[in-house]
Amino acid sequence: MQPLIDNARTFGQRPEEFARLAEGQSPEVLFITCSDSRVVPALITGARPGELFELRTAGNIVPPYASERPTGEAATIEYAVEVLGVRDIVVCGHSHCGAVGALVRGDDLDAVPAVRDWLAHATPRPAGAAEDPEVAEGVQSHVLTQLLRLRSYPCVERRVAQGLLGLHGWYYEVHTGAVRSHRPHTDAFEAL
Ligand SMILES: [Zn+2]
C-alpha cells in the first residue's frame, strides 16, 4: 500500500496537465473489463485522463438489463451511452480470469455467496477446457455473451441500430500483454 500512497502524493505535481479536465469529459470509449489487478486499461490502450470511461466488474460480467432494479453497472452503461455519447464499447476479458475459471470448472462458491450470486449472471455458463490455466476458450465465449447482453440495454441497441455505436470483444493475455479482437466475419479472436 505504501508505494501507492507515495505515488499519489506526487501525482498532482504537474497541475497544468490536469487543468483542462475541470471543463468536463468527453471520452469516446466505454471500456468494460474485469476487476483483476493485472488488467490495466490505460496501460493497454495508452489512454490519458479523460479518454476512457471504465466499468470494472468481477469477470467483466454485464448484468441483464432490468429497468425495475437499479444497478451500478446499468447506470454506468446508460450514462456512457446517453450522456457522454461514447462511440464504441469494448468488453475486454483476460487470460487466467479467476471468475471465468470458476464458472468453467463449476467451482463450489458457497463460501463467497456474493461472488457466487454475481457469477450467476453469467449465463450461459462459459464452456472450455477446465484444465487450461488461461481459460482462453471460456473467456472468449464469455466475452461474446456479454456483448449480446449489452444489446439488451435499450440505449445500446438503439445506438447500434443507428450506426452510432460500435461493440467490440477483446481478449487480453496477462502473461504476454497481447490483445486479440473478435472478428465477426471469422468468428475468431485475432491479433489487433
Ligand atoms: Zn478476471
Coordinates of N, CA, C and O and ligand atoms in Angstrom, one line a residue:
M1 N 0.8 -1.2 0.0 CA 0.0 0.0 0.0 C 0.9 1.3 0.0 O 0.5 2.2 -0.7
Q2 N 2.0 1.3 0.8 CA 2.7 2.5 0.9 C 3.3 3.0 -0.4 O 3.2 4.3 -0.6
P3 N 3.8 2.2 -1.3 CA 4.2 2.7 -2.6 C 3.1 3.4 -3.4 O 3.4 4.4 -4.1
L4 N 1.9 2.9 -3.2 CA 0.8 3.6 -3.9 C 0.5 5.0 -3.3 O 0.2 5.9 -4.0
I5 N 0.6 5.0 -2.0 CA 0.4 6.3 -1.3 C 1.5 7.3 -1.7 O 1.2 8.5 -2.0
D6 N 2.7 6.8 -1.8 CA 3.8 7.7 -2.1 C 3.6 8.3 -3.5 O 3.9 9.5 -3.8
N7 N 3.2 7.4 -4.4 CA 2.9 7.9 -5.8 C 1.8 8.9 -5.9 O 1.9 9.9 -6.6
A8 N 0.8 8.6 -5.1 CA -0.4 9.6 -5.1 C 0.0 10.9 -4.5 O -0.5 12.0 -5.0
R9 N 0.9 11.0 -3.6 CA 1.4 12.2 -3.0 C 2.0 13.1 -4.1 O 1.9 14.3 -4.1
T10 N 2.7 12.5 -5.1 CA 3.4 13.3 -6.0 C 2.7 13.4 -7.4 O 3.2 14.1 -8.3
F11 N 1.6 12.7 -7.5 CA 0.9 12.6 -8.8 C 0.5 14.0 -9.3 O 0.6 14.3 -10.5
G12 N 0.0 14.8 -8.5 CA -0.5 16.1 -8.9 C 0.5 17.3 -9.0 O 0.1 18.4 -8.9
Q13 N 1.7 16.9 -9.2 CA 2.7 18.0 -9.2 C 2.9 18.7 -10.5 O 3.7 19.5 -10.7
R14 N 2.1 18.3 -11.5 CA 2.1 18.9 -12.8 C 0.6 19.4 -13.1 O 0.0 18.9 -14.0
P15 N 0.2 20.4 -12.3 CA -1.2 20.8 -12.4 C -1.7 21.3 -13.8 O -2.8 21.2 -14.2
E16 N -0.7 21.8 -14.6 CA -1.1 22.3 -15.9 C -1.7 21.2 -16.8 O -2.5 21.4 -17.7
E17 N -1.2 19.9 -16.6 CA -1.7 18.8 -17.4 C -3.2 18.5 -17.1 O -3.8 17.9 -17.9
F18 N -3.6 18.8 -15.9 CA -4.9 18.4 -15.4 C -6.0 19.5 -15.5 O -7.1 19.3 -15.4
A19 N -5.5 20.8 -15.6 CA -6.4 21.9 -15.5 C -7.6 21.8 -16.5 O -8.8 22.0 -16.2
R20 N -7.3 21.3 -17.7 CA -8.4 21.2 -18.8 C -9.4 20.2 -18.4 O -10.6 20.2 -18.9
L21 N -9.1 19.3 -17.5 CA -10.1 18.2 -17.1 C -11.2 18.8 -16.3 O -12.3 18.2 -16.2
A22 N -11.0 20.0 -15.7 CA -12.1 20.6 -15.0 C -13.2 21.0 -15.9 O -14.4 21.3 -15.4
E23 N -13.0 21.2 -17.2 CA -14.0 21.6 -18.1 C -15.0 20.5 -18.4 O -16.1 20.8 -19.0
G24 N -14.7 19.2 -18.1 CA -15.6 18.1 -18.4 C -14.9 17.0 -19.0 O -13.7 17.0 -19.1
Q25 N -15.6 16.0 -19.4 CA -15.1 14.8 -20.0 C -15.8 14.5 -21.3 O -17.1 14.7 -21.3
S26 N -15.1 14.0 -22.3 CA -15.8 13.5 -23.5 C -15.1 12.3 -24.0 O -14.5 12.3 -25.2
P27 N -15.0 11.2 -23.2 CA -14.4 10.0 -23.7 C -15.2 9.4 -24.8 O -16.4 9.5 -24.9
E28 N -14.4 8.8 -25.8 CA -15.1 8.2 -26.9 C -15.4 6.7 -26.7 O -16.1 6.1 -27.5
V29 N -14.8 6.1 -25.7 CA -14.9 4.7 -25.5 C -15.3 4.4 -24.0 O -14.8 4.9 -23.1
L30 N -16.3 3.4 -23.9 CA -16.6 2.8 -22.6 C -15.8 1.4 -22.6 O -16.0 0.6 -23.6
F31 N -15.0 1.3 -21.7 CA -14.1 0.1 -21.6 C -14.6 -0.8 -20.4 O -14.5 -0.4 -19.3
I32 N -15.2 -1.9 -20.7 CA -15.7 -2.8 -19.7 C -14.7 -4.0 -19.5 O -14.5 -4.7 -20.5
T33 N -14.2 -4.2 -18.3 CA -13.3 -5.3 -18.1 C -13.4 -5.8 -16.7 O -14.2 -5.3 -15.9
C34 N -12.6 -6.8 -16.4 CA -12.6 -7.4 -15.1 C -11.9 -6.5 -14.1 O -11.1 -5.7 -14.4
S35 N -12.2 -6.8 -12.8 CA -11.6 -6.0 -11.7 C -10.2 -6.5 -11.5 O -9.4 -5.9 -10.7
D36 N -9.7 -7.5 -12.2 CA -8.4 -8.2 -11.9 C -7.3 -7.1 -12.0 O -7.2 -6.3 -12.9
S37 N -6.4 -7.1 -11.0 CA -5.4 -6.1 -10.9 C -4.3 -6.2 -12.0 O -3.6 -5.2 -12.3
R38 N -4.3 -7.3 -12.8 CA -3.3 -7.5 -13.9 C -3.8 -6.8 -15.1 O -3.0 -6.7 -16.1
V39 N -5.1 -6.4 -15.2 CA -5.6 -5.7 -16.3 C -5.7 -4.2 -16.1 O -6.4 -3.8 -15.2
V40 N -4.9 -3.5 -16.8 CA -4.8 -2.0 -16.6 C -5.2 -1.3 -17.9 O -4.3 -1.1 -18.8
P41 N -6.4 -0.9 -18.1 CA -6.9 -0.4 -19.4 C -6.0 0.7 -19.9 O -5.7 0.8 -21.1
A42 N -5.7 1.7 -19.0 CA -4.9 2.8 -19.5 C -3.5 2.4 -20.0 O -3.0 3.0 -21.0
L43 N -3.0 1.4 -19.4 CA -1.7 0.9 -19.9 C -1.8 0.2 -21.2 O -1.0 0.3 -22.1
I44 N -2.8 -0.6 -21.3 CA -3.0 -1.4 -22.5 C -3.3 -0.5 -23.7 O -2.8 -0.7 -24.8
T45 N -4.1 0.5 -23.5 CA -4.5 1.4 -24.6 C -3.7 2.7 -24.7 O -3.8 3.4 -25.7
G46 N -3.0 3.0 -23.7 CA -2.2 4.3 -23.7 C -3.2 5.5 -23.5 O -2.8 6.6 -23.8
A47 N -4.4 5.2 -23.0 CA -5.3 6.3 -22.8 C -4.8 7.3 -21.7 O -4.2 6.9 -20.7
R48 N -5.1 8.5 -21.9 CA -4.8 9.6 -21.0 C -6.0 9.9 -20.2 O -7.1 9.5 -20.6
P49 N -5.9 10.7 -19.1 CA -7.1 11.0 -18.3 C -8.1 11.7 -19.2 O -7.8 12.6 -20.0
G50 N -9.4 11.3 -19.1 CA -10.4 11.8 -19.9 C -10.7 11.0 -21.2 O -11.7 11.3 -21.9
E51 N -9.9 10.0 -21.5 CA -10.1 9.3 -22.7 C -10.9 8.0 -22.6 O -11.4 7.5 -23.6
L52 N -10.9 7.4 -21.4 CA -11.6 6.1 -21.3 C -12.6 6.2 -20.1 O -12.2 6.6 -19.0
F53 N -13.8 5.8 -20.4 CA -14.8 5.6 -19.4 C -14.8 4.2 -19.0 O -14.9 3.3 -19.9
E54 N -14.7 3.8 -17.7 CA -14.5 2.4 -17.4 C -15.6 1.8 -16.5 O -16.2 2.5 -15.7
L55 N -15.9 0.6 -16.8 CA -16.7 -0.2 -15.9 C -16.0 -1.5 -15.6 O -15.6 -2.2 -16.5
R56 N -15.7 -1.7 -14.4 CA -15.0 -2.9 -14.0 C -15.8 -3.7 -13.0 O -16.4 -3.2 -12.1
T57 N -16.0 -5.0 -13.4 CA -16.8 -5.9 -12.6 C -16.1 -7.2 -12.4 O -15.2 -7.5 -13.3
A58 N -16.4 -8.0 -11.4 CA -15.8 -9.3 -11.3 C -16.2 -10.1 -12.6 O -17.4 -10.3 -12.9
G59 N -15.2 -10.6 -13.3 CA -15.4 -11.4 -14.5 C -16.0 -10.6 -15.7 O -16.5 -11.2 -16.6
N60 N -15.8 -9.3 -15.7 CA -16.4 -8.4 -16.7 C -17.8 -8.8 -17.2 O -18.1 -8.8 -18.3
I61 N -18.6 -9.1 -16.1 CA -20.0 -9.5 -16.4 C -20.8 -8.3 -16.6 O -20.8 -7.3 -15.8
V62 N -21.6 -8.3 -17.6 CA -22.7 -7.2 -17.8 C -24.0 -7.8 -17.4 O -24.5 -8.8 -18.0
P63 N -24.5 -7.4 -16.3 CA -25.8 -8.0 -15.8 C -26.9 -7.7 -16.8 O -26.9 -6.8 -17.5
P64 N -27.9 -8.6 -16.7 CA -29.1 -8.4 -17.6 C -29.7 -7.1 -17.4 O -29.8 -6.6 -16.2
Y65 N -30.2 -6.5 -18.4 CA -30.9 -5.2 -18.3 C -32.3 -5.5 -17.5 O -33.0 -6.3 -17.9
A66 N -32.5 -4.7 -16.5 CA -33.7 -4.9 -15.7 C -34.1 -3.5 -15.2 O -33.5 -3.0 -14.2
S67 N -35.0 -2.9 -15.9 CA -35.3 -1.5 -15.6 C -35.9 -1.3 -14.2 O -35.9 -0.2 -13.6
E68 N -36.5 -2.4 -13.6 CA -37.2 -2.2 -12.3 C -36.2 -2.2 -11.1 O -36.6 -2.0 -10.0
R69 N -34.9 -2.6 -11.4 CA -34.0 -2.7 -10.3 C -32.7 -2.0 -10.7 O -32.0 -2.4 -11.6
P70 N -32.4 -0.9 -10.0 CA -31.2 -0.1 -10.4 C -29.9 -0.9 -10.0 O -29.8 -1.5 -9.0
T71 N -29.0 -0.8 -10.9 CA -27.6 -1.4 -10.6 C -26.6 -0.4 -11.0 O -26.8 0.5 -11.9
G72 N -25.5 -0.4 -10.4 CA -24.4 0.5 -10.8 C -23.9 0.2 -12.2 O -23.5 1.2 -12.9
E73 N -23.9 -1.0 -12.6 CA -23.5 -1.4 -13.9 C -24.4 -0.8 -15.0 O -23.9 -0.2 -16.0
A74 N -25.7 -0.9 -14.8 CA -26.6 -0.3 -15.8 C -26.5 1.2 -15.8 O -26.6 1.8 -16.9
A75 N -26.4 1.8 -14.6 CA -26.3 3.3 -14.6 C -25.0 3.7 -15.3 O -25.0 4.7 -16.1
T76 N -23.9 3.0 -15.2 CA -22.6 3.4 -15.8 C -22.8 3.2 -17.3 O -22.3 4.1 -18.1
I77 N -23.4 2.2 -17.8 CA -23.5 2.0 -19.2 C -24.5 3.0 -19.8 O -24.2 3.6 -20.9
E78 N -25.6 3.3 -19.2 CA -26.5 4.2 -19.7 C -25.9 5.6 -19.7 O -26.1 6.4 -20.7
Y79 N -25.2 6.0 -18.7 CA -24.6 7.3 -18.6 C -23.6 7.5 -19.8 O -23.5 8.5 -20.5
A80 N -22.8 6.4 -20.0 CA -21.8 6.5 -21.0 C -22.4 6.7 -22.4 O -21.9 7.4 -23.2
V81 N -23.5 5.9 -22.6 CA -24.1 5.9 -24.0 C -25.0 7.2 -24.2 O -24.9 7.9 -25.2
E82 N -25.8 7.5 -23.2 CA -26.8 8.5 -23.4 C -26.3 9.9 -23.1 O -26.7 10.9 -23.7
V83 N -25.4 10.1 -22.1 CA -25.0 11.4 -21.7 C -23.6 11.7 -22.3 O -23.4 12.8 -22.9
L84 N -22.7 10.8 -22.2 CA -21.4 11.0 -22.8 C -21.3 10.8 -24.3 O -20.5 11.3 -25.0
G85 N -22.2 9.9 -24.8 CA -22.3 9.7 -26.2 C -21.1 8.9 -26.7 O -20.5 9.2 -27.8
V86 N -20.6 7.9 -26.0 CA -19.4 7.2 -26.4 C -19.7 6.5 -27.8 O -20.9 6.2 -28.1
R87 N -18.7 6.4 -28.6 CA -18.9 5.9 -30.0 C -18.6 4.4 -30.0 O -19.0 3.7 -31.0
D88 N -17.9 3.9 -29.0 CA -17.5 2.4 -29.0 C -17.6 1.9 -27.6 O -17.3 2.6 -26.6
I89 N -17.9 0.6 -27.5 CA -17.8 -0.1 -26.2 C -17.0 -1.3 -26.4 O -17.2 -2.1 -27.3
V90 N -16.0 -1.4 -25.6 CA -15.1 -2.6 -25.6 C -15.4 -3.5 -24.4 O -15.4 -3.0 -23.2
V91 N -15.7 -4.8 -24.6 CA -15.7 -5.7 -23.5 C -14.4 -6.5 -23.6 O -14.2 -7.2 -24.5
C92 N -13.6 -6.4 -22.5 CA -12.3 -7.0 -22.6 C -12.2 -8.1 -21.5 O -12.1 -7.8 -20.3
G93 N -12.1 -9.3 -21.9 CA -11.9 -10.4 -21.0 C -10.4 -10.7 -21.0 O -9.6 -10.1 -21.8
H94 N -9.9 -11.5 -20.0 CA -8.5 -11.7 -19.9 C -8.2 -13.1 -19.6 O -9.0 -13.8 -19.0
S95 N -7.0 -13.5 -19.9 CA -6.5 -14.9 -19.6 C -6.4 -15.0 -18.1 O -6.2 -14.1 -17.4
H96 N -6.4 -16.3 -17.6 CA -6.2 -16.6 -16.2 C -7.3 -15.9 -15.4 O -7.0 -15.5 -14.2
C97 N -8.5 -15.7 -15.9 CA -9.5 -15.0 -15.1 C -10.1 -15.9 -14.1 O -10.6 -17.0 -14.4
G98 N -10.0 -15.5 -12.8 CA -10.5 -16.3 -11.7 C -12.0 -16.6 -11.8 O -12.4 -17.7 -11.5
A99 N -12.7 -15.5 -12.2 CA -14.2 -15.6 -12.2 C -14.6 -16.6 -13.3 O -15.4 -17.5 -13.1
V100 N -14.0 -16.4 -14.5 CA -14.4 -17.3 -15.6 C -13.9 -18.7 -15.4 O -14.6 -19.7 -15.6
G101 N -12.7 -18.8 -14.8 CA -12.2 -20.2 -14.4 C -13.2 -20.9 -13.5 O -13.4 -22.1 -13.7
A102 N -13.7 -20.2 -12.5 CA -14.6 -20.8 -11.5 C -15.9 -21.2 -12.2 O -16.4 -22.3 -11.9
L103 N -16.3 -20.5 -13.2 CA -17.5 -20.8 -13.9 C -17.3 -22.1 -14.8 O -18.1 -23.0 -14.9
V104 N -16.1 -22.1 -15.5 CA -15.8 -23.2 -16.4 C -15.7 -24.5 -15.6 O -16.2 -25.5 -16.0
R105 N -15.0 -24.4 -14.4 CA -14.8 -25.6 -13.6 C -16.0 -26.0 -12.8 O -16.1 -27.0 -12.3
G106 N -17.0 -25.0 -12.6 CA -18.1 -25.3 -11.8 C -17.7 -25.3 -10.3 O -18.2 -26.1 -9.5
D107 N -16.8 -24.4 -9.9 CA -16.3 -24.4 -8.5 C -17.5 -24.2 -7.5 O -18.5 -23.5 -7.8
D108 N -17.3 -24.8 -6.3 CA -18.2 -24.5 -5.2 C -17.9 -23.2 -4.6 O -16.8 -23.0 -4.1
L109 N -18.8 -22.2 -4.7 CA -18.5 -20.9 -4.3 C -19.4 -20.5 -3.1 O -19.6 -19.3 -2.8
D110 N -19.9 -21.5 -2.3 CA -20.8 -21.2 -1.2 C -20.1 -20.4 -0.1 O -20.8 -19.7 0.7
A111 N -18.8 -20.5 0.0 CA -18.1 -19.7 1.0 C -18.0 -18.2 0.7 O -17.7 -17.4 1.5
V112 N -18.3 -17.9 -0.6 CA -18.3 -16.5 -1.0 C -19.6 -16.2 -1.8 O -19.7 -16.1 -3.0
P113 N -20.7 -16.2 -1.0 CA -22.0 -16.1 -1.6 C -22.3 -14.9 -2.5 O -23.0 -15.0 -3.5
A114 N -21.7 -13.8 -2.2 CA -21.9 -12.6 -3.1 C -21.2 -12.9 -4.5 O -21.8 -12.5 -5.5
V115 N -20.0 -13.5 -4.4 CA -19.4 -13.9 -5.7 C -20.2 -14.9 -6.5 O -20.5 -14.8 -7.7
R116 N -20.7 -15.9 -5.7 CA -21.5 -17.0 -6.4 C -22.7 -16.4 -7.0 O -23.0 -16.7 -8.2
D117 N -23.4 -15.5 -6.3 CA -24.6 -14.9 -6.9 C -24.4 -14.0 -8.0 O -25.2 -13.9 -8.9
W118 N -23.2 -13.2 -7.9 CA -22.9 -12.3 -9.0 C -22.6 -13.1 -10.3 O -23.0 -12.8 -11.4
L119 N -21.8 -14.2 -10.1 CA -21.4 -15.0 -11.3 C -22.6 -15.7 -11.9 O -22.6 -16.1 -13.1
A120 N -23.7 -15.9 -11.1 CA -24.9 -16.5 -11.7 C -25.5 -15.7 -12.8 O -26.3 -16.2 -13.6
H121 N -25.0 -14.4 -12.9 CA -25.5 -13.6 -14.1 C -24.9 -14.1 -15.4 O -25.4 -13.8 -16.4
A122 N -23.8 -14.9 -15.3 CA -23.1 -15.2 -16.5 C -23.6 -16.5 -17.1 O -23.0 -17.5 -17.2
T123 N -24.9 -16.4 -17.6 CA -25.5 -17.5 -18.3 C -25.5 -17.2 -19.8 O -25.7 -16.0 -20.1
P124 N -25.3 -18.1 -20.7 CA -24.9 -19.5 -20.3 C -23.5 -19.6 -19.7 O -22.7 -18.8 -20.0
R125 N -23.4 -20.6 -18.9 CA -22.1 -20.8 -18.3 C -21.0 -21.1 -19.4 O -21.3 -21.9 -20.3
P126 N -19.9 -20.3 -19.4 CA -18.9 -20.5 -20.5 C -18.3 -21.9 -20.5 O -18.0 -22.4 -19.4
A127 N -18.2 -22.4 -21.7 CA -17.6 -23.8 -21.8 C -16.2 -23.6 -22.2 O -15.7 -22.5 -22.7
G128 N -15.4 -24.6 -21.9 CA -13.9 -24.5 -22.2 C -13.2 -25.6 -21.4 O -13.8 -26.3 -20.6
A129 N -11.9 -25.8 -21.8 CA -11.2 -26.8 -21.1 C -10.8 -26.4 -19.7 O -10.1 -25.4 -19.4
A130 N -11.4 -27.2 -18.8 CA -11.2 -26.9 -17.3 C -9.8 -26.9 -16.9 O -9.4 -26.2 -15.9
E131 N -8.9 -27.7 -17.6 CA -7.6 -27.8 -17.2 C -6.7 -26.7 -17.8 O -5.5 -26.6 -17.5
D132 N -7.2 -25.9 -18.6 CA -6.4 -24.8 -19.3 C -6.3 -23.6 -18.3 O -7.3 -23.0 -18.0
P133 N -5.1 -23.3 -17.8 CA -5.0 -22.2 -16.8 C -5.3 -20.9 -17.4 O -5.7 -20.0 -16.7
E134 N -5.2 -20.7 -18.7 CA -5.5 -19.5 -19.3 C -7.1 -19.3 -19.5 O -7.5 -18.2 -19.7
V135 N -7.8 -20.4 -19.4 CA -9.2 -20.4 -19.7 C -9.6 -19.6 -21.0 O -10.6 -18.9 -21.0
A136 N -8.7 -19.7 -22.0 CA -8.9 -18.8 -23.2 C -10.2 -19.0 -23.8 O -10.9 -18.1 -24.2
E137 N -10.6 -20.3 -24.1 CA -11.8 -20.6 -24.8 C -13.0 -20.1 -24.0 O -14.0 -19.5 -24.5
G138 N -13.0 -20.4 -22.7 CA -14.1 -19.9 -21.8 C -14.2 -18.4 -21.7 O -15.3 -17.9 -21.8
V139 N -13.1 -17.7 -21.6 CA -13.1 -16.3 -21.5 C -13.7 -15.7 -22.8 O -14.5 -14.7 -22.8
Q140 N -13.2 -16.2 -24.0 CA -13.6 -15.6 -25.2 C -15.1 -15.8 -25.5 O -15.8 -14.9 -25.9
S141 N -15.6 -17.0 -25.2 CA -17.1 -17.2 -25.3 C -17.9 -16.3 -24.4 O -18.9 -15.8 -24.7
H142 N -17.3 -16.2 -23.2 CA -17.9 -15.3 -22.1 C -18.0 -13.9 -22.6 O -19.0 -13.2 -22.4
V143 N -16.9 -13.4 -23.3 CA -16.9 -12.0 -23.8 C -18.1 -11.8 -24.8 O -18.8 -10.8 -24.8
L144 N -18.3 -12.8 -25.6 CA -19.3 -12.7 -26.7 C -20.7 -12.7 -26.0 O -21.6 -12.0 -26.4
T145 N -20.8 -13.5 -24.9 CA -22.1 -13.4 -24.2 C -22.4 -12.1 -23.6 O -23.5 -11.6 -23.6
Q146 N -21.3 -11.4 -23.1 CA -21.5 -10.1 -22.5 C -21.9 -9.0 -23.6 O -22.6 -8.1 -23.4
L147 N -21.3 -9.2 -24.8 CA -21.7 -8.3 -25.9 C -23.1 -8.5 -26.2 O -23.8 -7.5 -26.5
L148 N -23.6 -9.7 -26.3 CA -25.0 -9.9 -26.5 C -25.9 -9.3 -25.4 O -26.9 -8.7 -25.6
R149 N -25.4 -9.4 -24.2 CA -26.1 -8.8 -23.0 C -26.2 -7.3 -23.2 O -27.2 -6.7 -22.8
L150 N -25.1 -6.7 -23.7 CA -25.2 -5.2 -23.9 C -26.3 -4.8 -24.8 O -26.9 -3.8 -24.6
R151 N -26.5 -5.7 -25.8 CA -27.6 -5.4 -26.8 C -29.0 -5.4 -26.2 O -29.9 -4.9 -26.8
S152 N -29.1 -6.0 -24.9 CA -30.4 -6.0 -24.3 C -30.7 -4.6 -23.6 O -31.8 -4.4 -23.1
Y153 N -29.7 -3.7 -23.5 CA -29.9 -2.4 -23.0 C -30.5 -1.5 -24.1 O -29.9 -1.4 -25.1
P154 N -31.7 -1.0 -23.8 CA -32.3 -0.2 -24.9 C -31.5 0.9 -25.5 O -31.5 1.1 -26.7
C155 N -30.7 1.6 -24.7 CA -29.9 2.7 -25.2 C -28.8 2.2 -26.1 O -28.5 2.8 -27.1
V156 N -28.3 1.0 -25.8 CA -27.2 0.4 -26.6 C -27.8 -0.1 -27.9 O -27.3 0.2 -29.0
E157 N -28.9 -0.8 -27.8 CA -29.5 -1.4 -29.1 C -29.9 -0.3 -30.0 O -29.6 -0.4 -31.2
R158 N -30.4 0.8 -29.5 CA -30.9 1.9 -30.4 C -29.7 2.5 -31.1 O -29.7 2.8 -32.3
R159 N -28.6 2.8 -30.3 CA -27.5 3.5 -30.9 C -26.7 2.6 -31.9 O -26.2 3.0 -32.9
V160 N -26.7 1.3 -31.6 CA -26.1 0.4 -32.6 C -26.9 0.3 -33.9 O -26.3 0.4 -35.0
A161 N -28.2 0.3 -33.7 CA -29.1 0.2 -34.9 C -28.9 1.5 -35.7 O -29.1 1.5 -37.0
Q162 N -28.7 2.6 -35.1 CA -28.5 3.9 -35.8 C -27.1 4.0 -36.4 O -26.8 5.0 -37.0
G163 N -26.2 3.1 -36.1 CA -24.9 3.2 -36.6 C -24.0 4.2 -35.8 O -23.0 4.6 -36.3
L164 N -24.5 4.5 -34.6 CA -23.7 5.5 -33.8 C -22.8 4.9 -32.7 O -22.1 5.6 -32.0
L165 N -22.9 3.5 -32.6 CA -22.2 2.9 -31.6 C -21.6 1.5 -32.1 O -22.4 0.8 -32.7
G166 N -20.4 1.3 -31.8 CA -19.8 0.0 -32.2 C -19.5 -0.8 -30.9 O -19.1 -0.3 -29.9
L167 N -19.6 -2.1 -31.0 CA -19.3 -3.0 -29.9 C -18.2 -3.9 -30.3 O -18.1 -4.4 -31.4
H168 N -17.3 -4.1 -29.4 CA -16.0 -4.8 -29.7 C -15.7 -5.8 -28.5 O -15.8 -5.5 -27.4
G169 N -15.3 -7.0 -28.9 CA -14.9 -8.0 -27.9 C -13.4 -8.2 -28.0 O -12.8 -8.5 -29.0
W170 N -12.7 -8.0 -26.8 CA -11.3 -8.2 -26.8 C -10.9 -9.3 -25.8 O -11.6 -9.6 -24.8
Y171 N -9.7 -9.9 -26.0 CA -9.2 -10.9 -25.1 C -7.7 -10.5 -24.9 O -6.9 -10.3 -25.8
Y172 N -7.4 -10.3 -23.6 CA -6.1 -9.8 -23.2 C -5.3 -10.9 -22.5 O -5.9 -11.5 -21.5
E173 N -4.1 -11.1 -22.9 CA -3.3 -12.1 -22.2 C -2.4 -11.4 -21.2 O -1.5 -10.7 -21.5
V174 N -2.7 -11.8 -19.9 CA -2.0 -11.1 -18.8 C -0.5 -11.5 -18.8 O 0.3 -10.8 -18.3
H175 N -0.2 -12.6 -19.4 CA 1.2 -13.2 -19.3 C 2.1 -12.7 -20.5 O 3.3 -13.0 -20.5
T176 N 1.4 -12.1 -21.5 CA 2.2 -11.7 -22.7 C 1.9 -10.2 -23.0 O 2.7 -9.6 -23.7
G177 N 0.8 -9.7 -22.6 CA 0.4 -8.3 -23.0 C -0.3 -8.3 -24.3 O -0.7 -7.2 -24.7
A178 N -0.4 -9.4 -25.0 CA -1.1 -9.4 -26.3 C -2.6 -9.2 -26.2 O -3.2 -9.7 -25.2
V179 N -3.1 -8.5 -27.2 CA -4.6 -8.3 -27.2 C -5.1 -8.9 -28.5 O -4.6 -8.7 -29.6
R180 N -6.2 -9.7 -28.4 CA -6.9 -10.2 -29.6 C -8.3 -9.6 -29.6 O -8.9 -9.3 -28.6
S181 N -8.8 -9.4 -30.8 CA -10.1 -8.8 -31.0 C -11.0 -9.8 -31.8 O -10.5 -10.5 -32.7
H182 N -12.2 -9.8 -31.4 CA -13.2 -10.8 -32.1 C -13.5 -10.2 -33.4 O -13.9 -9.0 -33.5
R183 N -13.3 -11.0 -34.4 CA -13.6 -10.6 -35.8 C -14.9 -11.3 -36.2 O -14.9 -12.6 -36.4
P184 N -16.0 -10.6 -36.4 CA -17.3 -11.2 -36.7 C -17.3 -12.1 -37.9 O -17.9 -13.1 -38.0
H185 N -16.5 -11.7 -39.0 CA -16.6 -12.4 -40.2 C -15.9 -13.8 -40.1 O -16.2 -14.7 -40.9
T186 N -15.0 -13.9 -39.2 CA -14.4 -15.3 -39.0 C -14.8 -15.9 -37.7 O -14.5 -17.1 -37.4
D187 N -15.5 -15.1 -36.8 CA -16.0 -15.6 -35.5 C -14.8 -16.1 -34.7 O -14.9 -17.1 -34.0
A188 N -13.7 -15.4 -34.8 CA -12.5 -15.8 -34.1 C -11.8 -14.6 -33.5 O -12.0 -13.4 -34.0
F189 N -11.1 -14.8 -32.4 CA -10.3 -13.7 -31.8 C -8.9 -13.7 -32.5 O -8.2 -14.7 -32.4
E190 N -8.6 -12.6 -33.1 CA -7.4 -12.5 -33.8 C -6.6 -11.3 -33.3 O -7.1 -10.3 -32.7
A191 N -5.3 -11.2 -33.6 CA -4.4 -10.1 -33.2 C -5.0 -8.8 -33.7 O -5.5 -8.7 -34.8
L192 N -4.9 -7.8 -32.8 CA -5.4 -6.5 -33.2 C -4.6 -6.0 -34.4 O -3.4 -6.2 -34.5
Ligands
ZN1 ZN -11.0 -11.7 -14.3

